PDB file of C-alpha atoms in Angstrom:
ATOM      1  CA  MET A   1      66.873 132.758 188.371  1.00 66.00           C
ATOM      2  CA  PRO A   2      67.423 133.986 191.946  1.00 79.00           C
ATOM      3  CA  ARG A   3      70.029 136.685 192.414  1.00 90.00           C
ATOM      4  CA  PRO A   4      73.446 135.381 193.503  1.00 96.00           C
ATOM      5  CA  ARG A   5      74.135 135.830 197.208  1.00 97.00           C
ATOM      6  CA  PRO A   6      77.123 138.026 198.147  1.00 98.00           C
ATOM      7  CA  LEU A   7      79.942 135.902 199.549  1.00 98.00           C
ATOM      8  CA  ILE A   8      83.109 136.827 201.451  1.00 98.00           C
ATOM      9  CA  ILE A   9      85.823 134.167 201.517  1.00 98.00           C
ATOM     10  CA  ASP A  10      88.231 134.202 204.472  1.00 98.00           C
ATOM     11  CA  THR A  11      91.025 131.783 203.691  1.00 98.00           C
ATOM     12  CA  ASP A  12      94.633 130.612 204.046  1.00 98.00           C
ATOM     13  CA  PRO A  13      95.383 129.108 200.584  1.00 97.00           C
ATOM     14  CA  GLY A  14      96.126 126.085 200.620  1.00 95.00           C
ATOM     15  CA  ILE A  15      95.419 123.582 197.826  1.00 97.00           C
ATOM     16  CA  ASP A  16      91.893 122.690 198.908  1.00 97.00           C
ATOM     17  CA  ASP A  17      91.310 126.437 199.442  1.00 98.00           C
ATOM     18  CA  ALA A  18      92.320 127.001 195.810  1.00 98.00           C
ATOM     19  CA  LEU A  19      89.687 124.520 194.647  1.00 98.00           C
ATOM     20  CA  ALA A  20      87.106 126.180 196.900  1.00 98.00           C
ATOM     21  CA  ILE A  21      87.898 129.630 195.492  1.00 98.00           C
ATOM     22  CA  ALA A  22      87.606 128.317 191.940  1.00 97.00           C
ATOM     23  CA  MET A  23      84.218 126.767 192.718  1.00 97.00           C
ATOM     24  CA  ALA A  24      82.918 129.979 194.256  1.00 98.00           C
ATOM     25  CA  LEU A  25      84.027 132.144 191.344  1.00 97.00           C
ATOM     26  CA  ALA A  26      82.350 129.819 188.842  1.00 95.00           C
ATOM     27  CA  SER A  27      79.070 129.381 190.750  1.00 96.00           C
ATOM     28  CA  SER A  28      76.009 131.359 189.711  1.00 95.00           C
ATOM     29  CA  GLU A  29      74.526 130.905 193.187  1.00 96.00           C
ATOM     30  CA  VAL A  30      77.040 133.295 194.795  1.00 97.00           C
ATOM     31  CA  ARG A  31      78.915 136.480 193.939  1.00 97.00           C
ATOM     32  CA  VAL A  32      82.346 136.731 195.550  1.00 98.00           C
ATOM     33  CA  VAL A  33      82.585 140.297 196.862  1.00 97.00           C
ATOM     34  CA  GLY A  34      85.789 140.026 198.879  1.00 97.00           C
ATOM     35  CA  LEU A  35      88.632 137.697 199.755  1.00 97.00           C
ATOM     36  CA  THR A  36      90.537 138.012 203.025  1.00 98.00           C
ATOM     37  CA  SER A  37      93.659 136.130 204.036  1.00 97.00           C
ATOM     38  CA  VAL A  38      94.770 134.744 207.381  1.00 98.00           C
ATOM     39  CA  ALA A  39      97.864 132.928 208.592  1.00 97.00           C
ATOM     40  CA  GLY A  40      97.282 129.203 208.770  1.00 96.00           C
ATOM     41  CA  ASN A  41      98.527 126.694 206.236  1.00 93.00           C
ATOM     42  CA  SER A  42     101.346 129.188 205.597  1.00 95.00           C
ATOM     43  CA  PRO A  43     102.476 132.527 207.052  1.00 96.00           C
ATOM     44  CA  LEU A  44     100.326 135.546 206.207  1.00 96.00           C
ATOM     45  CA  ASP A  45     102.578 136.901 203.470  1.00 93.00           C
ATOM     46  CA  VAL A  46     102.368 133.547 201.665  1.00 94.00           C
ATOM     47  CA  THR A  47      98.603 133.070 202.071  1.00 96.00           C
ATOM     48  CA  THR A  48      97.992 136.636 200.893  1.00 95.00           C
ATOM     49  CA  ALA A  49     100.239 136.219 197.851  1.00 93.00           C
ATOM     50  CA  ASN A  50      98.481 132.961 197.044  1.00 95.00           C
ATOM     51  CA  ALA A  51      95.050 134.593 197.304  1.00 95.00           C
ATOM     52  CA  VAL A  52      96.101 137.362 194.932  1.00 94.00           C
ATOM     53  CA  ALA A  53      97.751 134.932 192.510  1.00 94.00           C
ATOM     54  CA  LEU A  54      94.757 132.583 192.431  1.00 95.00           C
ATOM     55  CA  LEU A  55      92.352 135.406 191.614  1.00 94.00           C
ATOM     56  CA  ALA A  56      94.648 136.480 188.789  1.00 92.00           C
ATOM     57  CA  ALA A  57      94.891 132.915 187.484  1.00 93.00           C
ATOM     58  CA  PHE A  58      91.089 132.679 187.524  1.00 93.00           C
ATOM     59  CA  ASP A  59      90.668 136.062 185.722  1.00 91.00           C
ATOM     60  CA  ARG A  60      88.937 137.791 188.646  1.00 92.00           C
ATOM     61  CA  SER A  61      90.975 140.914 189.315  1.00 84.00           C
ATOM     62  CA  ASP A  62      87.741 142.666 190.333  1.00 90.00           C
ATOM     63  CA  VAL A  63      87.596 140.874 193.690  1.00 95.00           C
ATOM     64  CA  PRO A  64      89.164 142.981 196.487  1.00 95.00           C
ATOM     65  CA  VAL A  65      91.777 141.285 198.686  1.00 96.00           C
ATOM     66  CA  ALA A  66      92.905 142.285 202.170  1.00 96.00           C
ATOM     67  CA  ALA A  67      95.404 140.645 204.507  1.00 96.00           C
ATOM     68  CA  GLY A  68      94.320 139.858 208.042  1.00 97.00           C
ATOM     69  CA  ALA A  69      95.809 138.287 211.139  1.00 98.00           C
ATOM     70  CA  ALA A  70      99.425 137.150 211.031  1.00 97.00           C
ATOM     71  CA  HIS A  71      99.141 135.210 214.292  1.00 97.00           C
ATOM     72  CA  PRO A  72      96.467 133.733 216.565  1.00 98.00           C
ATOM     73  CA  LEU A  73      94.663 135.840 219.156  1.00 97.00           C
ATOM     74  CA  ALA A  74      96.800 134.269 221.887  1.00 94.00           C
ATOM     75  CA  GLY A  75     100.362 133.231 221.136  1.00 87.00           C
ATOM     76  CA  THR A  76     102.532 133.296 218.049  1.00 92.00           C
ATOM     77  CA  TYR A  77     102.237 131.788 214.594  1.00 92.00           C
ATOM     78  CA  GLU A  78     103.360 128.174 214.451  1.00 83.00           C
ATOM     79  CA  ARG A  79     103.904 126.770 210.980  1.00 83.00           C
ATOM     80  CA  VAL A  80     103.362 123.064 210.524  1.00 82.00           C
ATOM     81  CA  LYS A  81     106.549 121.242 209.618  1.00 81.00           C
ATOM     82  CA  ASP A  82     106.373 119.350 206.308  1.00 84.00           C
ATOM     83  CA  SER A  83     102.980 120.804 205.379  1.00 90.00           C
ATOM     84  CA  PRO A  84     101.036 118.671 202.887  1.00 93.00           C
ATOM     85  CA  HIS A  85     100.479 121.888 200.925  1.00 95.00           C
ATOM     86  CA  GLY A  86     104.209 122.264 200.248  1.00 91.00           C
ATOM     87  CA  ASP A  87     106.541 125.159 200.984  1.00 89.00           C
ATOM     88  CA  ASN A  88     104.494 127.734 199.042  1.00 92.00           C
ATOM     89  CA  GLY A  89     101.050 126.438 200.047  1.00 94.00           C
ATOM     90  CA  LEU A  90     100.116 125.485 196.483  1.00 96.00           C
ATOM     91  CA  GLY A  91     102.060 122.274 196.051  1.00 94.00           C
ATOM     92  CA  GLY A  92     105.054 124.061 194.565  1.00 94.00           C
ATOM     93  CA  ILE A  93     103.026 125.415 191.641  1.00 94.00           C
ATOM     94  CA  GLU A  94     104.267 128.951 190.980  1.00 92.00           C
ATOM     95  CA  LEU A  95     101.684 131.527 189.911  1.00 92.00           C
ATOM     96  CA  GLU A  96     102.061 135.133 188.816  1.00 80.00           C
ATOM     97  CA  ALA A  97      99.709 137.963 189.715  1.00 67.00           C
ATOM     98  CA  PRO A  98     100.288 140.854 187.309  1.00 62.00           C
ATOM     99  CA  GLY A  99      98.158 143.920 187.892  1.00 58.00           C
ATOM    100  CA  LEU A 100      96.311 142.667 190.975  1.00 57.00           C
ATOM    101  CA  GLN A 101      97.129 144.241 194.319  1.00 65.00           C
ATOM    102  CA  ARG A 102      95.698 143.763 197.784  1.00 71.00           C
ATOM    103  CA  ARG A 103      94.008 146.550 199.729  1.00 78.00           C
ATOM    104  CA  SER A 104      96.018 148.349 202.402  1.00 84.00           C
ATOM    105  CA  MET A 105      93.281 147.893 205.032  1.00 93.00           C
ATOM    106  CA  HIS A 106      93.046 144.984 207.461  1.00 96.00           C
ATOM    107  CA  ALA A 107      90.815 142.062 206.526  1.00 97.00           C
ATOM    108  CA  MET A 108      88.308 142.801 209.307  1.00 97.00           C
ATOM    109  CA  ASP A 109      87.869 146.337 207.969  1.00 96.00           C
ATOM    110  CA  LEU A 110      87.328 145.141 204.394  1.00 97.00           C
ATOM    111  CA  ILE A 111      84.645 142.803 205.731  1.00 98.00           C
ATOM    112  CA  ALA A 112      83.116 145.777 207.549  1.00 98.00           C
ATOM    113  CA  ASP A 113      83.181 147.957 204.421  1.00 97.00           C
ATOM    114  CA  ILE A 114      81.384 145.275 202.427  1.00 97.00           C
ATOM    115  CA  LEU A 115      78.763 144.666 205.106  1.00 98.00           C
ATOM    116  CA  ARG A 116      78.136 148.343 205.781  1.00 97.00           C
ATOM    117  CA  ASP A 117      76.262 148.700 202.478  1.00 92.00           C
ATOM    118  CA  ALA A 118      74.503 145.324 202.676  1.00 97.00           C
ATOM    119  CA  GLU A 119      70.949 144.475 203.629  1.00 96.00           C
ATOM    120  CA  PRO A 120      70.326 142.615 206.905  1.00 96.00           C
ATOM    121  CA  ARG A 121      71.065 138.872 206.733  1.00 96.00           C
ATOM    122  CA  SER A 122      72.133 139.124 203.094  1.00 97.00           C
ATOM    123  CA  VAL A 123      75.867 138.229 203.022  1.00 98.00           C
ATOM    124  CA  ASP A 124      77.435 134.805 203.546  1.00 98.00           C
ATOM    125  CA  ILE A 125      80.959 134.235 204.841  1.00 98.00           C
ATOM    126  CA  ALA A 126      83.022 131.161 203.997  1.00 98.00           C
ATOM    127  CA  ALA A 127      85.596 130.756 206.778  1.00 98.00           C
ATOM    128  CA  LEU A 128      88.080 128.304 205.288  1.00 98.00           C
ATOM    129  CA  GLY A 129      91.037 128.944 207.584  1.00 98.00           C
ATOM    130  CA  PRO A 130      91.608 129.712 211.263  1.00 98.00           C
ATOM    131  CA  LEU A 131      88.853 131.956 212.638  1.00 98.00           C
ATOM    132  CA  THR A 132      91.086 134.819 213.783  1.00 98.00           C
ATOM    133  CA  ASN A 133      89.828 137.392 211.267  1.00 98.00           C
ATOM    134  CA  ILE A 134      86.193 136.523 211.911  1.00 98.00           C
ATOM    135  CA  ALA A 135      86.592 136.806 215.685  1.00 98.00           C
ATOM    136  CA  MET A 136      88.377 140.153 215.302  1.00 97.00           C
ATOM    137  CA  PHE A 137      85.665 141.479 213.003  1.00 98.00           C
ATOM    138  CA  LEU A 138      82.861 140.466 215.369  1.00 96.00           C
ATOM    139  CA  ALA A 139      84.679 142.131 218.288  1.00 96.00           C
ATOM    140  CA  LYS A 140      85.407 145.387 216.444  1.00 96.00           C
ATOM    141  CA  HIS A 141      82.220 145.719 214.390  1.00 96.00           C
ATOM    142  CA  PRO A 142      79.386 144.068 216.359  1.00 95.00           C
ATOM    143  CA  ASP A 143      76.947 146.582 214.869  1.00 96.00           C
ATOM    144  CA  LEU A 144      77.448 145.037 211.416  1.00 97.00           C
ATOM    145  CA  ALA A 145      76.943 141.402 212.398  1.00 96.00           C
ATOM    146  CA  ASP A 146      73.252 141.613 211.517  1.00 95.00           C
ATOM    147  CA  ARG A 147      74.206 141.859 207.826  1.00 97.00           C
ATOM    148  CA  ILE A 148      75.607 138.313 207.913  1.00 97.00           C
ATOM    149  CA  ALA A 149      73.217 135.499 207.001  1.00 96.00           C
ATOM    150  CA  HIS A 150      75.491 132.484 207.474  1.00 97.00           C
ATOM    151  CA  ILE A 151      79.075 131.804 208.462  1.00 98.00           C
ATOM    152  CA  THR A 152      80.173 128.456 207.043  1.00 98.00           C
ATOM    153  CA  VAL A 153      83.201 127.187 208.956  1.00 98.00           C
ATOM    154  CA  MET A 154      85.531 124.479 207.763  1.00 98.00           C
ATOM    155  CA  GLY A 155      86.815 123.145 211.043  1.00 98.00           C
ATOM    156  CA  GLY A 156      86.482 120.818 213.974  1.00 98.00           C
ATOM    157  CA  GLY A 157      85.079 117.339 214.194  1.00 98.00           C
ATOM    158  CA  THR A 158      83.855 114.724 216.642  1.00 97.00           C
ATOM    159  CA  GLY A 159      86.657 112.189 216.122  1.00 95.00           C
ATOM    160  CA  PRO A 160      90.437 112.148 215.785  1.00 96.00           C
ATOM    161  CA  GLY A 161      92.079 115.331 214.553  1.00 96.00           C
ATOM    162  CA  ASN A 162      94.395 115.938 211.627  1.00 95.00           C
ATOM    163  CA  ILE A 163      96.995 118.043 213.460  1.00 95.00           C
ATOM    164  CA  THR A 164      96.868 116.360 216.886  1.00 96.00           C
ATOM    165  CA  ASP A 165      95.052 113.298 218.147  1.00 97.00           C
ATOM    166  CA  HIS A 166      92.162 115.497 219.240  1.00 97.00           C
ATOM    167  CA  ALA A 167      92.157 118.683 217.132  1.00 98.00           C
ATOM    168  CA  GLU A 168      91.479 119.722 213.559  1.00 98.00           C
ATOM    169  CA  PHE A 169      94.019 122.199 212.171  1.00 97.00           C
ATOM    170  CA  ASN A 170      91.917 125.358 211.704  1.00 98.00           C
ATOM    171  CA  ILE A 171      90.502 125.195 215.232  1.00 98.00           C
ATOM    172  CA  TRP A 172      93.820 124.115 216.780  1.00 97.00           C
ATOM    173  CA  HIS A 173      95.632 127.068 215.181  1.00 97.00           C
ATOM    174  CA  ASP A 174      93.454 129.582 217.055  1.00 98.00           C
ATOM    175  CA  PRO A 175      91.090 127.918 219.535  1.00 98.00           C
ATOM    176  CA  GLU A 176      90.413 131.213 221.327  1.00 98.00           C
ATOM    177  CA  ALA A 177      89.070 132.728 218.111  1.00 98.00           C
ATOM    178  CA  ALA A 178      86.949 129.654 217.406  1.00 98.00           C
ATOM    179  CA  ALA A 179      85.496 129.743 220.916  1.00 97.00           C
ATOM    180  CA  LEU A 180      84.485 133.373 220.473  1.00 96.00           C
ATOM    181  CA  VAL A 181      82.863 132.780 217.087  1.00 97.00           C
ATOM    182  CA  PHE A 182      80.918 129.713 218.220  1.00 96.00           C
ATOM    183  CA  ALA A 183      79.708 131.581 221.316  1.00 93.00           C
ATOM    184  CA  ASP A 184      78.205 134.602 219.562  1.00 88.00           C
ATOM    185  CA  THR A 185      77.958 135.645 215.923  1.00 87.00           C
ATOM    186  CA  GLY A 186      75.497 138.454 216.465  1.00 86.00           C
ATOM    187  CA  GLY A 187      72.645 136.313 215.202  1.00 89.00           C
ATOM    188  CA  ALA A 188      74.213 134.871 212.064  1.00 93.00           C
ATOM    189  CA  GLU A 189      73.694 131.140 211.654  1.00 94.00           C
ATOM    190  CA  ILE A 190      76.829 128.989 211.772  1.00 97.00           C
ATOM    191  CA  VAL A 191      77.281 125.911 209.607  1.00 98.00           C
ATOM    192  CA  VAL A 192      80.274 123.826 210.710  1.00 98.00           C
ATOM    193  CA  VAL A 193      81.715 121.463 208.122  1.00 98.00           C
ATOM    194  CA  GLY A 194      84.314 119.364 209.895  1.00 98.00           C
ATOM    195  CA  LEU A 195      86.469 116.301 209.502  1.00 98.00           C
ATOM    196  CA  ASP A 196      83.467 113.982 210.015  1.00 97.00           C
ATOM    197  CA  VAL A 197      82.487 114.776 206.427  1.00 98.00           C
ATOM    198  CA  THR A 198      85.452 116.489 204.760  1.00 98.00           C
ATOM    199  CA  ARG A 199      87.658 113.410 205.067  1.00 98.00           C
ATOM    200  CA  ARG A 200      85.156 111.614 202.828  1.00 98.00           C
ATOM    201  CA  ALA A 201      84.957 114.416 200.231  1.00 98.00           C
ATOM    202  CA  THR A 202      87.801 113.098 198.115  1.00 98.00           C
ATOM    203  CA  LEU A 203      88.961 113.392 194.539  1.00 97.00           C
ATOM    204  CA  ASP A 204      90.876 110.495 193.005  1.00 97.00           C
ATOM    205  CA  ALA A 205      93.186 110.102 190.010  1.00 96.00           C
ATOM    206  CA  ASP A 206      90.232 109.692 187.640  1.00 96.00           C
ATOM    207  CA  ASP A 207      88.752 112.974 188.872  1.00 96.00           C
ATOM    208  CA  LEU A 208      92.049 114.735 188.276  1.00 96.00           C
ATOM    209  CA  GLU A 209      92.284 113.350 184.745  1.00 96.00           C
ATOM    210  CA  CYS A 210      88.769 114.597 184.072  1.00 94.00           C
ATOM    211  CA  LEU A 211      89.695 118.064 185.321  1.00 95.00           C
ATOM    212  CA  ARG A 212      92.803 118.112 183.136  1.00 94.00           C
ATOM    213  CA  ARG A 213      90.794 117.306 180.016  1.00 93.00           C
ATOM    214  CA  LYS A 214      88.011 119.820 180.552  1.00 89.00           C
ATOM    215  CA  SER A 215      89.737 123.220 180.821  1.00 92.00           C
ATOM    216  CA  PRO A 216      92.989 125.057 181.588  1.00 92.00           C
ATOM    217  CA  ARG A 217      91.557 126.001 184.980  1.00 93.00           C
ATOM    218  CA  GLY A 218      90.800 122.363 185.710  1.00 94.00           C
ATOM    219  CA  ALA A 219      94.291 121.363 184.588  1.00 95.00           C
ATOM    220  CA  LEU A 220      95.897 123.917 186.918  1.00 96.00           C
ATOM    221  CA  LEU A 221      93.885 122.670 189.874  1.00 97.00           C
ATOM    222  CA  ALA A 222      94.667 119.061 189.003  1.00 96.00           C
ATOM    223  CA  ARG A 223      98.393 119.861 189.112  1.00 96.00           C
ATOM    224  CA  MET A 224      98.009 121.363 192.566  1.00 97.00           C
ATOM    225  CA  ILE A 225      95.904 118.515 193.913  1.00 97.00           C
ATOM    226  CA  ASN A 226      98.313 115.940 192.522  1.00 96.00           C
ATOM    227  CA  ALA A 227     101.038 117.600 194.615  1.00 95.00           C
ATOM    228  CA  TYR A 228      98.899 117.581 197.773  1.00 95.00           C
ATOM    229  CA  GLY A 229     100.615 115.492 200.429  1.00 93.00           C
ATOM    230  CA  ASP A 230      97.379 114.392 202.109  1.00 90.00           C
ATOM    231  CA  LEU A 231      96.686 111.358 199.905  1.00 92.00           C
ATOM    232  CA  HIS A 232      94.611 108.481 201.264  1.00 91.00           C
ATOM    233  CA  GLU A 233      93.205 105.257 199.855  1.00 89.00           C
ATOM    234  CA  GLY A 234      90.087 107.039 198.555  1.00 90.00           C
ATOM    235  CA  GLY A 235      91.967 110.019 197.136  1.00 96.00           C
ATOM    236  CA  TRP A 236      92.773 113.545 198.249  1.00 97.00           C
ATOM    237  CA  PRO A 237      90.281 115.015 200.782  1.00 98.00           C
ATOM    238  CA  MET A 238      89.118 118.460 199.671  1.00 98.00           C
ATOM    239  CA  HIS A 239      88.141 119.853 203.059  1.00 98.00           C
ATOM    240  CA  ASP A 240      87.601 123.508 202.155  1.00 98.00           C
ATOM    241  CA  ALA A 241      85.998 122.705 198.813  1.00 98.00           C
ATOM    242  CA  LEU A 242      83.256 120.736 200.570  1.00 98.00           C
ATOM    243  CA  ALA A 243      82.545 123.675 202.877  1.00 98.00           C
ATOM    244  CA  LEU A 244      82.204 125.916 199.833  1.00 98.00           C
ATOM    245  CA  ALA A 245      80.089 123.355 197.995  1.00 98.00           C
ATOM    246  CA  SER A 246      77.673 123.345 200.930  1.00 98.00           C
ATOM    247  CA  ILE A 247      77.114 127.072 200.388  1.00 98.00           C
ATOM    248  CA  VAL A 248      76.364 126.879 196.667  1.00 97.00           C
ATOM    249  CA  HIS A 249      74.420 123.599 196.955  1.00 97.00           C
ATOM    250  CA  PRO A 250      73.351 122.864 200.559  1.00 97.00           C
ATOM    251  CA  PRO A 251      71.997 119.323 199.856  1.00 98.00           C
ATOM    252  CA  VAL A 252      75.586 118.097 199.427  1.00 98.00           C
ATOM    253  CA  ILE A 253      75.745 117.757 203.227  1.00 98.00           C
ATOM    254  CA  SER A 254      73.344 116.769 205.988  1.00 98.00           C
ATOM    255  CA  THR A 255      73.432 118.666 209.275  1.00 97.00           C
ATOM    256  CA  ARG A 256      72.110 118.475 212.822  1.00 95.00           C
ATOM    257  CA  PRO A 257      71.676 121.256 215.370  1.00 94.00           C
ATOM    258  CA  ALA A 258      74.489 121.252 217.894  1.00 94.00           C
ATOM    259  CA  SER A 259      76.262 123.222 220.560  1.00 93.00           C
ATOM    260  CA  ILE A 260      80.048 123.426 220.323  1.00 96.00           C
ATOM    261  CA  GLU A 261      82.641 124.163 222.965  1.00 96.00           C
ATOM    262  CA  VAL A 262      86.323 124.551 222.142  1.00 97.00           C
ATOM    263  CA  VAL A 263      89.094 123.438 224.468  1.00 98.00           C
ATOM    264  CA  THR A 264      91.374 126.445 224.940  1.00 97.00           C
ATOM    265  CA  ALA A 265      93.427 125.146 227.858  1.00 97.00           C
ATOM    266  CA  ALA A 266      96.996 124.047 227.284  1.00 95.00           C
ATOM    267  CA  GLY A 267      97.582 120.347 226.867  1.00 96.00           C
ATOM    268  CA  LYS A 268      96.916 117.525 224.478  1.00 96.00           C
ATOM    269  CA  HIS A 269      93.228 118.403 224.056  1.00 97.00           C
ATOM    270  CA  ARG A 270      93.821 122.052 223.072  1.00 97.00           C
ATOM    271  CA  GLY A 271      91.766 122.889 219.991  1.00 98.00           C
ATOM    272  CA  GLN A 272      89.359 119.976 220.398  1.00 98.00           C
ATOM    273  CA  THR A 273      85.726 120.688 219.523  1.00 98.00           C
ATOM    274  CA  LEU A 274      83.225 119.246 221.979  1.00 97.00           C
ATOM    275  CA  VAL A 275      80.043 118.784 219.975  1.00 96.00           C
ATOM    276  CA  GLN A 276      76.704 118.080 221.611  1.00 93.00           C
ATOM    277  CA  PHE A 277      73.812 117.302 219.282  1.00 92.00           C
ATOM    278  CA  THR A 278      70.453 118.585 220.424  1.00 81.00           C
ATOM    279  CA  ASP A 279      67.362 119.874 218.684  1.00 68.00           C
ATOM    280  CA  GLU A 280      67.386 122.717 221.173  1.00 54.00           C
ATOM    281  CA  ALA A 281      70.963 123.830 220.494  1.00 48.00           C
ATOM    282  CA  ARG A 282      71.123 127.609 220.407  1.00 51.00           C
ATOM    283  CA  SER A 283      73.884 130.130 220.762  1.00 46.00           C
ATOM    284  CA  PRO A 284      73.375 131.463 224.318  1.00 47.00           C
ATOM    285  CA  SER A 285      73.278 135.159 223.428  1.00 46.00           C
ATOM    286  CA  SER A 286      71.827 135.230 219.933  1.00 45.00           C
ATOM    287  CA  GLY A 287      69.349 132.364 219.760  1.00 49.00           C
ATOM    288  CA  ARG A 288      70.671 131.260 216.370  1.00 57.00           C
ATOM    289  CA  GLN A 289      71.413 127.636 215.640  1.00 72.00           C
ATOM    290  CA  ILE A 290      74.745 126.009 214.980  1.00 94.00           C
ATOM    291  CA  GLN A 291      74.334 123.382 212.276  1.00 96.00           C
ATOM    292  CA  PHE A 292      76.983 120.656 212.323  1.00 97.00           C
ATOM    293  CA  ALA A 293      77.586 118.541 209.212  1.00 98.00           C
ATOM    294  CA  THR A 294      77.091 114.825 209.823  1.00 98.00           C
ATOM    295  CA  ASP A 295      76.949 113.305 206.330  1.00 98.00           C
ATOM    296  CA  VAL A 296      78.064 114.065 202.770  1.00 98.00           C
ATOM    297  CA  ASP A 297      76.844 112.972 199.358  1.00 98.00           C
ATOM    298  CA  VAL A 298      80.247 112.142 197.867  1.00 98.00           C
ATOM    299  CA  PRO A 299      79.096 111.547 194.252  1.00 97.00           C
ATOM    300  CA  LEU A 300      77.212 114.855 194.341  1.00 98.00           C
ATOM    301  CA  PHE A 301      80.295 116.630 195.700  1.00 98.00           C
ATOM    302  CA  ARG A 302      82.465 115.266 192.916  1.00 97.00           C
ATOM    303  CA  ASP A 303      79.860 116.231 190.333  1.00 96.00           C
ATOM    304  CA  LEU A 304      79.786 119.780 191.714  1.00 96.00           C
ATOM    305  CA  VAL A 305      83.576 119.998 191.418  1.00 96.00           C
ATOM    306  CA  HIS A 306      83.533 118.878 187.791  1.00 94.00           C
ATOM    307  CA  THR A 307      80.698 121.189 186.777  1.00 92.00           C
ATOM    308  CA  LYS A 308      81.762 124.279 188.711  1.00 89.00           C
ATOM    309  CA  VAL A 309      85.497 124.647 188.154  1.00 84.00           C
ATOM    310  CA  THR A 310      86.001 123.680 184.528  1.00 68.00           C
ATOM    311  CA  CYS A 311      84.355 126.625 182.783  1.00 52.00           C
TER     312      CYS A 311
END
């Protein structure tokens, strides 16, 4: 068996984030070495508390946690009214976190500490929230970027947004950070898993019943998902969980090389991702590709959820 790849999760939990974290912790393909929080679905104090509580609920008090950016690079934090994740970010499900405390350092410095002892191109990062922490890390610690193999971003899309007509939430929340990350990652490859595919990565009522039957962990996640306000005809889209699934089992998505620009100007298009597909797409300064997800194997995604989170 190949050795599990070290994985840092940067997140703003979030119900679909909770499922993604559970999948990562239960996957033999990766070893979660750090979890960093960012303001997004909820303010930073809430996302950090949720990160700590989820690790405790999943019996992983060994994973270090650090809080990151409380607001975007430019501007102030703007919480979405009537969030589909509920007032506490977890659908109103209250969790306790006895004995698990976050680190006093900033998220970007925890990322740096982890990467400092890593081999070149050996650590993956799952960026499941706004990209503020990642942009700050790359700006402060450019000498450590060569330790990163891939940054998998849940964000963006080529069609209508889910927060405005043109923008996906994670990119809209901090478009300046997204623009910086897409422009230069110090050579790390970027995989962007956006609304084109995540809207199709749904779980339905039958999936939730299956999770409830299989394990206490599955039952807890089913309760959260059932309270998720983003319900569509095909079920609840698990945006962040698909991004994580693509790390532990890449064939779950199909990708194409692309270049991505982010609209940072004020106006109705702010936060829009302008995606151009080209076999020659390269980041201007690093020469590394951006891979943009264009298709998803939905049955495979659902199978991964059922097999990964119910142990």
